[in-house]
GROMACS .gro file of N, CA and C in nm:
model
  474
    1UNK      N    1   9.584  14.943  15.459
    1UNK     CA    2   9.629  14.839  15.547
    1UNK      C    3   9.525  14.739  15.557
    2UNK      N    4   9.555  14.611  15.568
    2UNK     CA    5   9.471  14.520  15.593
    2UNK      C    6   9.442  14.506  15.754
    3UNK      N    7   9.340  14.434  15.799
    3UNK     CA    8   9.320  14.425  15.942
    3UNK      C    9   9.436  14.345  15.997
    4UNK      N   10   9.491  14.261  15.940
    4UNK     CA   11   9.606  14.176  16.002
    4UNK      C   12   9.722  14.279  16.016
    5UNK      N   13   9.741  14.362  15.920
    5UNK     CA   14   9.856  14.453  15.929
    5UNK      C   15   9.837  14.540  16.031
    6UNK      N   16   9.719  14.594  16.049
    6UNK     CA   17   9.679  14.692  16.159
    6UNK      C   18   9.714  14.627  16.289
    7UNK      N   19   9.667  14.516  16.318
    7UNK     CA   20   9.689  14.436  16.440
    7UNK      C   21   9.836  14.418  16.476
    8UNK      N   22   9.919  14.392  16.368
    8UNK     CA   23  10.072  14.378  16.384
    8UNK      C   24  10.133  14.516  16.419
    9UNK      N   25  10.076  14.623  16.345
    9UNK     CA   26  10.140  14.753  16.379
    9UNK      C   27  10.113  14.799  16.516
   10UNK      N   28   9.976  14.777  16.558
   10UNK     CA   29   9.943  14.817  16.692
   10UNK      C   30  10.027  14.749  16.800
   11UNK      N   31  10.047  14.626  16.778
   11UNK     CA   32  10.137  14.544  16.880
   11UNK      C   33  10.271  14.589  16.867
   12UNK      N   34  10.325  14.629  16.757
   12UNK     CA   35  10.461  14.690  16.753
   12UNK      C   36  10.464  14.816  16.826
   13UNK      N   37  10.362  14.900  16.806
   13UNK     CA   38  10.349  15.032  16.873
   13UNK      C   39  10.345  15.010  17.029
   14UNK      N   40  10.274  14.908  17.080
   14UNK     CA   41  10.268  14.874  17.217
   14UNK      C   42  10.410  14.830  17.269
   15UNK      N   43  10.492  14.762  17.196
   15UNK     CA   44  10.626  14.719  17.227
   15UNK      C   45  10.706  14.846  17.254
   16UNK      N   46  10.688  14.945  17.167
   16UNK     CA   47  10.747  15.082  17.175
   16UNK      C   48  10.713  15.152  17.293
   17UNK      N   49  10.586  15.145  17.331
   17UNK     CA   50  10.537  15.210  17.456
   17UNK      C   51  10.595  15.124  17.581
   18UNK      N   52  10.607  14.994  17.570
   18UNK     CA   53  10.664  14.936  17.682
   18UNK      C   54  10.813  14.971  17.711
   19UNK      N   55  10.876  15.004  17.594
   19UNK     CA   56  11.027  15.036  17.606
   19UNK      C   57  11.029  15.163  17.672
   20UNK      N   58  10.932  15.253  17.617
   20UNK     CA   59  10.950  15.403  17.691
   20UNK      C   60  10.919  15.380  17.834
   21UNK      N   61  10.820  15.299  17.878
   21UNK     CA   62  10.799  15.276  18.014
   21UNK      C   63  10.913  15.231  18.087
   22UNK      N   64  10.986  15.135  18.031
   22UNK     CA   65  11.106  15.086  18.099
   22UNK      C   66  11.218  15.192  18.116
   23UNK      N   67  11.208  15.299  18.033
   23UNK     CA   68  11.303  15.406  18.036
   23UNK      C   69  11.246  15.531  18.140
   24UNK      N   70  11.141  15.492  18.215
   24UNK     CA   71  11.087  15.580  18.296
   24UNK      C   72  10.986  15.688  18.236
   25UNK      N   73  10.957  15.667  18.111
   25UNK     CA   74  10.858  15.756  18.039
   25UNK      C   75  10.720  15.711  18.044
   26UNK      N   76  10.625  15.796  17.999
   26UNK     CA   77  10.491  15.745  17.978
   26UNK      C   78  10.476  15.634  17.882
   27UNK      N   79  10.404  15.534  17.906
   27UNK     CA   80  10.400  15.429  17.822
   27UNK      C   81  10.307  15.445  17.695
   28UNK      N   82  10.350  15.524  17.613
   28UNK     CA   83  10.277  15.546  17.470
   28UNK      C   84  10.372  15.518  17.366
   29UNK      N   85  10.336  15.453  17.257
   29UNK     CA   86  10.415  15.430  17.139
   29UNK      C   87  10.344  15.457  17.018
   30UNK      N   88  10.422  15.485  16.913
   30UNK     CA   89  10.384  15.506  16.783
   30UNK      C   90  10.472  15.464  16.679
   31UNK      N   91  10.414  15.417  16.560
   31UNK     CA   92  10.499  15.381  16.457
   31UNK      C   93  10.439  15.446  16.323
   32UNK      N   94  10.532  15.472  16.228
   32UNK     CA   95  10.485  15.532  16.106
   32UNK      C   96  10.509  15.419  15.999
   33UNK      N   97  10.388  15.383  15.946
   33UNK     CA   98  10.390  15.253  15.838
   33UNK      C   99  10.396  15.313  15.691
   34UNK      N  100  10.467  15.251  15.606
   34UNK     CA  101  10.486  15.294  15.469
   34UNK      C  102  10.348  15.260  15.399
   35UNK      N  103  10.333  15.306  15.286
   35UNK     CA  104  10.219  15.268  15.195
   35UNK      C  105  10.186  15.124  15.167
   36UNK      N  106  10.295  15.038  15.181
   36UNK     CA  107  10.274  14.904  15.153
   36UNK      C  108  10.201  14.825  15.268
   37UNK      N  109  10.190  14.900  15.397
   37UNK     CA  110  10.108  14.851  15.503
   37UNK      C  111  10.196  14.764  15.587
   38UNK      N  112  10.316  14.740  15.556
   38UNK     CA  113  10.417  14.645  15.623
   38UNK      C  114  10.547  14.713  15.682
   39UNK      N  115  10.607  14.804  15.597
   39UNK     CA  116  10.725  14.856  15.640
   39UNK      C  117  10.716  14.962  15.730
   40UNK      N  118  10.782  14.941  15.854
   40UNK     CA  119  10.790  15.057  15.949
   40UNK      C  120  10.907  15.143  15.930
   41UNK      N  121  10.871  15.274  15.892
   41UNK     CA  122  10.950  15.369  15.852
   41UNK      C  123  11.027  15.437  15.967
   42UNK      N  124  10.954  15.442  16.093
   42UNK     CA  125  11.001  15.509  16.208
   42UNK      C  126  10.916  15.461  16.327
   43UNK      N  127  10.970  15.466  16.439
   43UNK     CA  128  10.881  15.443  16.564
   43UNK      C  129  10.940  15.535  16.672
   44UNK      N  130  10.840  15.569  16.774
   44UNK     CA  131  10.874  15.669  16.870
   44UNK      C  132  10.798  15.637  17.001
   45UNK      N  133  10.852  15.640  17.103
   45UNK     CA  134  10.792  15.630  17.238
   45UNK      C  135  10.775  15.766  17.299
   46UNK      N  136  10.691  15.784  17.391
   46UNK     CA  137  10.678  15.911  17.468
   46UNK      C  138  10.811  15.958  17.510
   47UNK      N  139  10.829  16.082  17.509
   47UNK     CA  140  10.948  16.148  17.574
   47UNK      C  141  10.904  16.229  17.696
   48UNK      N  142  10.805  16.302  17.693
   48UNK     CA  143  10.754  16.375  17.820
   48UNK      C  144  10.613  16.435  17.794
   49UNK      N  145  10.567  16.511  17.864
   49UNK     CA  146  10.439  16.563  17.863
   49UNK      C  147  10.401  16.640  17.739
   50UNK      N  148  10.508  16.710  17.677
   50UNK     CA  149  10.482  16.790  17.564
   50UNK      C  150  10.550  16.730  17.435
   51UNK      N  151  10.623  16.627  17.448
   51UNK     CA  152  10.680  16.555  17.344
   51UNK      C  153  10.623  16.417  17.334
   52UNK      N  154  10.500  16.415  17.290
   52UNK     CA  155  10.421  16.297  17.283
   52UNK      C  156  10.469  16.209  17.167
   53UNK      N  157  10.465  16.072  17.173
   53UNK     CA  158  10.519  15.983  17.078
   53UNK      C  159  10.472  16.008  16.923
   54UNK      N  160  10.323  16.046  16.921
   54UNK     CA  161  10.275  16.071  16.780
   54UNK      C  162  10.332  16.203  16.730
   55UNK      N  163  10.338  16.316  16.796
   55UNK     CA  164  10.366  16.447  16.764
   55UNK      C  165  10.528  16.440  16.721
   56UNK      N  166  10.603  16.376  16.810
   56UNK     CA  167  10.732  16.374  16.781
   56UNK      C  168  10.769  16.283  16.642
   57UNK      N  169  10.696  16.179  16.636
   57UNK     CA  170  10.703  16.098  16.509
   57UNK      C  171  10.665  16.177  16.388
   58UNK      N  172  10.547  16.250  16.385
   58UNK     CA  173  10.503  16.316  16.285
   58UNK      C  174  10.597  16.426  16.240
   59UNK      N  175  10.666  16.497  16.345
   59UNK     CA  176  10.751  16.600  16.296
   59UNK      C  177  10.873  16.543  16.233
   60UNK      N  178  10.921  16.445  16.290
   60UNK     CA  179  11.030  16.367  16.232
   60UNK      C  180  11.002  16.315  16.091
   61UNK      N  181  10.876  16.268  16.062
   61UNK     CA  182  10.833  16.220  15.929
   61UNK      C  183  10.825  16.352  15.833
   62UNK      N  184  10.784  16.460  15.876
   62UNK     CA  185  10.768  16.582  15.802
   62UNK      C  186  10.909  16.622  15.753
   63UNK      N  187  11.006  16.604  15.829
   63UNK     CA  188  11.147  16.639  15.792
   63UNK      C  189  11.217  16.539  15.697
   64UNK      N  190  11.166  16.423  15.680
   64UNK     CA  191  11.230  16.313  15.632
   64UNK      C  192  11.157  16.273  15.499
   65UNK      N  193  11.032  16.292  15.474
   65UNK     CA  194  10.968  16.234  15.355
   65UNK      C  195  10.875  16.350  15.302
   66UNK      N  196  10.859  16.350  15.178
   66UNK     CA  197  10.768  16.457  15.108
   66UNK      C  198  10.625  16.426  15.153
   67UNK      N  199  10.548  16.526  15.143
   67UNK     CA  200  10.418  16.527  15.191
   67UNK      C  201  10.326  16.428  15.106
   68UNK      N  202  10.353  16.433  14.966
   68UNK     CA  203  10.279  16.336  14.890
   68UNK      C  204  10.305  16.196  14.920
   69UNK      N  205  10.423  16.156  14.979
   69UNK     CA  206  10.452  16.021  15.027
   69UNK      C  207  10.377  15.994  15.155
   70UNK      N  208  10.391  16.095  15.254
   70UNK     CA  209  10.337  16.082  15.386
   70UNK      C  210  10.176  16.061  15.360
   71UNK      N  211  10.123  16.130  15.277
   71UNK     CA  212   9.975  16.116  15.254
   71UNK      C  213   9.933  15.972  15.245
   72UNK      N  214  10.016  15.886  15.196
   72UNK     CA  215   9.997  15.744  15.176
   72UNK      C  216  10.027  15.667  15.288
   73UNK      N  217  10.082  15.716  15.397
   73UNK     CA  218  10.142  15.651  15.513
   73UNK      C  219  10.033  15.642  15.619
   74UNK      N  220  10.071  15.573  15.722
   74UNK     CA  221   9.968  15.549  15.839
   74UNK      C  222  10.064  15.566  15.954
   75UNK      N  223  10.011  15.669  16.049
   75UNK     CA  224  10.053  15.672  16.190
   75UNK      C  225   9.973  15.572  16.274
   76UNK      N  226  10.037  15.480  16.329
   76UNK     CA  227   9.983  15.390  16.424
   76UNK      C  228  10.014  15.405  16.561
   77UNK      N  229   9.917  15.420  16.651
   77UNK     CA  230   9.954  15.458  16.794
   77UNK      C  231   9.877  15.379  16.893
   78UNK      N  232   9.915  15.367  17.008
   78UNK     CA  233   9.857  15.283  17.112
   78UNK      C  234   9.725  15.334  17.153
   79UNK      N  235   9.713  15.476  17.174
   79UNK     CA  236   9.600  15.537  17.218
   79UNK      C  237   9.560  15.647  17.130
   80UNK      N  238   9.430  15.690  17.137
   80UNK     CA  239   9.371  15.788  17.039
   80UNK      C  240   9.463  15.918  17.048
   81UNK      N  241   9.497  15.957  16.957
   81UNK     CA  242   9.581  16.092  16.969
   81UNK      C  243   9.523  16.212  17.021
   82UNK      N  244   9.590  16.289  17.115
   82UNK     CA  245   9.526  16.397  17.147
   82UNK      C  246   9.512  16.511  17.056
   83UNK      N  247   9.470  16.619  17.096
   83UNK     CA  248   9.454  16.742  17.000
   83UNK      C  249   9.588  16.789  16.951
   84UNK      N  250   9.688  16.786  17.023
   84UNK     CA  251   9.816  16.837  16.969
   84UNK      C  252   9.873  16.731  16.881
   85UNK      N  253   9.867  16.606  16.905
   85UNK     CA  254   9.918  16.489  16.815
   85UNK      C  255   9.837  16.492  16.689
   86UNK      N  256   9.714  16.495  16.701
   86UNK     CA  257   9.620  16.499  16.579
   86UNK      C  258   9.667  16.607  16.498
   87UNK      N  259   9.678  16.736  16.544
   87UNK     CA  260   9.703  16.850  16.466
   87UNK      C  261   9.841  16.838  16.416
   88UNK      N  262   9.943  16.787  16.479
   88UNK     CA  263  10.073  16.765  16.423
   88UNK      C  264  10.070  16.660  16.299
   89UNK      N  265   9.993  16.556  16.317
   89UNK     CA  266   9.983  16.459  16.208
   89UNK      C  267   9.921  16.523  16.093
   90UNK      N  268   9.815  16.599  16.116
   90UNK     CA  269   9.751  16.680  16.013
   90UNK      C  270   9.848  16.764  15.939
   91UNK      N  271   9.932  16.840  16.006
   91UNK     CA  272  10.023  16.931  15.937
   91UNK      C  273  10.140  16.860  15.882
   92UNK      N  274  10.175  16.741  15.915
   92UNK     CA  275  10.272  16.664  15.861
   92UNK      C  276  10.226  16.586  15.719
   93UNK      N  277  10.082  16.594  15.700
   93UNK     CA  278  10.027  16.549  15.585
   93UNK      C  279  10.022  16.386  15.579
   94UNK      N  280  10.024  16.335  15.708
   94UNK     CA  281  10.001  16.189  15.727
   94UNK      C  282   9.847  16.147  15.695
   95UNK      N  283   9.814  16.063  15.602
   95UNK     CA  284   9.697  16.056  15.547
   95UNK      C  285   9.603  15.954  15.637
   96UNK      N  286   9.662  15.872  15.719
   96UNK     CA  287   9.579  15.780  15.788
   96UNK      C  288   9.626  15.770  15.933
   97UNK      N  289   9.548  15.764  16.038
   97UNK     CA  290   9.571  15.747  16.179
   97UNK      C  291   9.496  15.623  16.220
   98UNK      N  292   9.574  15.530  16.292
   98UNK     CA  293   9.510  15.401  16.350
   98UNK      C  294   9.557  15.412  16.494
   99UNK      N  295   9.452  15.388  16.589
   99UNK     CA  296   9.486  15.378  16.722
   99UNK      C  297   9.410  15.261  16.777
  100UNK      N  298   9.486  15.206  16.905
  100UNK     CA  299   9.431  15.092  16.957
  100UNK      C  300   9.307  15.111  17.054
  101UNK      N  301   9.336  15.201  17.156
  101UNK     CA  302   9.237  15.232  17.250
  101UNK      C  303   9.208  15.379  17.248
  102UNK      N  304   9.077  15.407  17.300
  102UNK     CA  305   9.029  15.550  17.284
  102UNK      C  306   9.062  15.622  17.417
  103UNK      N  307   9.069  15.750  17.390
  103UNK     CA  308   9.091  15.846  17.514
  103UNK      C  309   9.002  15.817  17.635
  104UNK      N  310   8.884  15.781  17.627
  104UNK     CA  311   8.814  15.772  17.745
  104UNK      C  312   8.868  15.644  17.821
  105UNK      N  313   8.919  15.547  17.758
  105UNK     CA  314   8.986  15.437  17.846
  105UNK      C  315   9.107  15.479  17.914
  106UNK      N  316   9.189  15.580  17.854
  106UNK     CA  317   9.301  15.643  17.910
  106UNK      C  318   9.256  15.721  18.028
  107UNK      N  319   9.151  15.791  18.025
  107UNK     CA  320   9.100  15.884  18.138
  107UNK      C  321   9.063  15.800  18.245
  108UNK      N  322   9.006  15.692  18.221
  108UNK     CA  323   8.975  15.593  18.328
  108UNK      C  324   9.111  15.539  18.402
  109UNK      N  325   9.207  15.537  18.333
  109UNK     CA  326   9.338  15.485  18.400
  109UNK      C  327   9.403  15.592  18.471
  110UNK      N  328   9.403  15.714  18.409
  110UNK     CA  329   9.482  15.822  18.470
  110UNK      C  330   9.415  15.911  18.561
  111UNK      N  331   9.281  15.917  18.540
  111UNK     CA  332   9.199  16.021  18.636
  111UNK      C  333   9.262  16.170  18.591
  112UNK      N  334   9.277  16.225  18.721
  112UNK     CA  335   9.325  16.366  18.703
  112UNK      C  336   9.468  16.389  18.726
  113UNK      N  337   9.546  16.280  18.691
  113UNK     CA  338   9.702  16.267  18.707
  113UNK      C  339   9.757  16.392  18.653
  114UNK      N  340   9.835  16.476  18.724
  114UNK     CA  341   9.891  16.603  18.670
  114UNK      C  342   9.992  16.575  18.555
  115UNK      N  343  10.048  16.464  18.541
  115UNK     CA  344  10.138  16.441  18.415
  115UNK      C  345  10.055  16.405  18.296
  116UNK      N  346   9.926  16.367  18.298
  116UNK     CA  347   9.851  16.327  18.191
  116UNK      C  348   9.699  16.376  18.199
  117UNK      N  349   9.679  16.512  18.186
  117UNK     CA  350   9.537  16.562  18.192
  117UNK      C  351   9.487  16.556  18.062
  118UNK      N  352   9.418  16.442  18.047
  118UNK     CA  353   9.370  16.410  17.910
  118UNK      C  354   9.261  16.510  17.855
  119UNK      N  355   9.260  16.537  17.718
  119UNK     CA  356   9.152  16.617  17.665
  119UNK      C  357   9.041  16.532  17.609
  120UNK      N  358   8.929  16.569  17.637
  120UNK     CA  359   8.819  16.494  17.583
  120UNK      C  360   8.765  16.552  17.446
  121UNK      N  361   8.860  16.540  17.358
  121UNK     CA  362   8.848  16.594  17.229
  121UNK      C  363   8.880  16.492  17.129
  122UNK      N  364   8.797  16.405  17.071
  122UNK     CA  365   8.834  16.304  16.971
  122UNK      C  366   8.906  16.344  16.872
  123UNK      N  367   8.997  16.280  16.821
  123UNK     CA  368   9.089  16.304  16.699
  123UNK      C  369   9.004  16.325  16.567
  124UNK      N  370   8.897  16.261  16.562
  124UNK     CA  371   8.799  16.280  16.435
  124UNK      C  372   8.754  16.415  16.441
  125UNK      N  373   8.719  16.479  16.561
  125UNK     CA  374   8.667  16.615  16.563
  125UNK      C  375   8.782  16.703  16.525
  126UNK      N  376   8.907  16.681  16.565
  126UNK     CA  377   9.016  16.769  16.530
  126UNK      C  378   9.030  16.774  16.373
  127UNK      N  379   9.033  16.653  16.322
  127UNK     CA  380   9.049  16.630  16.192
  127UNK      C  381   8.933  16.691  16.092
  128UNK      N  382   8.818  16.664  16.140
  128UNK     CA  383   8.685  16.719  16.078
  128UNK      C  384   8.699  16.873  16.056
  129UNK      N  385   8.777  16.951  16.135
  129UNK     CA  386   8.791  17.099  16.124
  129UNK      C  387   8.896  17.144  16.034
  130UNK      N  388   8.961  17.053  15.969
  130UNK     CA  389   9.064  17.079  15.872
  130UNK      C  390   9.016  17.070  15.722
  131UNK      N  391   9.103  17.089  15.639
  131UNK     CA  392   9.066  17.099  15.486
  131UNK      C  393   9.094  16.971  15.419
  132UNK      N  394   9.165  16.877  15.480
  132UNK     CA  395   9.189  16.751  15.415
  132UNK      C  396   9.122  16.634  15.500
  133UNK      N  397   9.082  16.537  15.441
  133UNK     CA  398   9.024  16.419  15.494
  133UNK      C  399   9.123  16.321  15.533
  134UNK      N  400   9.153  16.307  15.676
  134UNK     CA  401   9.241  16.213  15.729
  134UNK      C  402   9.146  16.091  15.769
  135UNK      N  403   9.195  15.973  15.724
  135UNK     CA  404   9.128  15.857  15.765
  135UNK      C  405   9.155  15.822  15.903
  136UNK      N  406   9.061  15.777  15.994
  136UNK     CA  407   9.094  15.729  16.117
  136UNK      C  408   9.033  15.597  16.133
  137UNK      N  409   9.108  15.511  16.178
  137UNK     CA  410   9.071  15.368  16.217
  137UNK      C  411   9.089  15.344  16.368
  138UNK      N  412   9.000  15.326  16.452
  138UNK     CA  413   9.013  15.308  16.596
  138UNK      C  414   8.881  15.341  16.662
  139UNK      N  415   8.879  15.282  16.778
  139UNK     CA  416   8.965  15.178  16.849
  139UNK      C  417   8.957  15.059  16.786
  140UNK      N  418   9.047  14.972  16.808
  140UNK     CA  419   9.053  14.833  16.746
  140UNK      C  420   9.035  14.743  16.874
  141UNK      N  421   8.908  14.692  16.873
  141UNK     CA  422   8.877  14.606  16.996
  141UNK      C  423   8.957  14.483  17.016
  142UNK      N  424   9.018  14.424  16.925
  142UNK     CA  425   9.094  14.304  16.949
  142UNK      C  426   9.222  14.315  17.021
  143UNK      N  427   9.270  14.454  17.006
  143UNK     CA  428   9.392  14.474  17.086
  143UNK      C  429   9.385  14.592  17.195
  144UNK      N  430   9.265  14.653  17.205
  144UNK     CA  431   9.257  14.756  17.287
  144UNK      C  432   9.300  14.712  17.440
  145UNK      N  433   9.252  14.604  17.474
  145UNK     CA  434   9.289  14.563  17.605
  145UNK      C  435   9.437  14.542  17.623
  146UNK      N  436   9.520  14.508  17.531
  146UNK     CA  437   9.662  14.497  17.533
  146UNK      C  438   9.721  14.638  17.558
  147UNK      N  439   9.668  14.745  17.491
  147UNK     CA  440   9.712  14.880  17.502
  147UNK      C  441   9.691  14.923  17.650
  148UNK      N  442   9.566  14.884  17.695
  148UNK     CA  443   9.518  14.932  17.829
  148UNK      C  444   9.609  14.879  17.944
  149UNK      N  445   9.634  14.742  17.913
  149UNK     CA  446   9.716  14.669  18.013
  149UNK      C  447   9.850  14.716  18.037
  150UNK      N  448   9.917  14.771  17.948
  150UNK     CA  449  10.047  14.844  17.956
  150UNK      C  450  10.030  14.950  18.057
  151UNK      N  451   9.924  15.029  18.056
  151UNK     CA  452   9.913  15.127  18.154
  151UNK      C  453   9.868  15.095  18.290
  152UNK      N  454   9.813  14.980  18.312
  152UNK     CA  455   9.762  14.937  18.435
  152UNK      C  456   9.852  14.955  18.543
  153UNK      N  457   9.823  15.024  18.649
  153UNK     CA  458   9.922  15.052  18.767
  153UNK      C  459  10.018  15.150  18.732
  154UNK      N  460  10.049  15.197  18.616
  154UNK     CA  461  10.159  15.284  18.582
  154UNK      C  462  10.133  15.417  18.653
  155UNK      N  463  10.009  15.474  18.646
  155UNK     CA  464   9.982  15.605  18.680
  155UNK      C  465   9.968  15.618  18.821
  156UNK      N  466   9.921  15.505  18.906
  156UNK     CA  467   9.916  15.504  19.028
  156UNK      C  468  10.052  15.514  19.110
  157UNK      N  469  10.153  15.464  19.027
  157UNK     CA  470  10.280  15.464  19.081
  157UNK      C  471  10.370  15.591  19.072
  158UNK      N  472  10.326  15.675  18.985
  158UNK     CA  473  10.382  15.812  18.954
  158UNK      C  474  10.374  15.909  19.057
   0.00000   0.00000   0.00000
């Protein structure tokens, strides 16, 4: 994906996150981008504390596309995937992950909120323990503040 495609996809994922928030869910969003870097194959907002946007999207992808195709696709998400989501993306054979803002920025927003006890385990470390090389791009400074802004005030109101 080009840098411009990454920015567009991250902004679309953030739109998905805002829709999830409007439905009373946690404001996280993810999109699966085809090998052309443009076509959005699927999008997913957060459902609940165990059905995160990224993991739910990765499971859906694994059911609908072959592994060799997914290896060429990109999972684009608003925040750095947690260990569960990184692991699910790995097992789904998605070859690239792009995220807008890092987990430490999320922790600064959520604190010790019981609905989002973040894990201080970078997705790159999760992938490094695997047998296949997953490309990771993120955080993306140009849009990180947009991702963070969607969460501002949300966790204090829960």
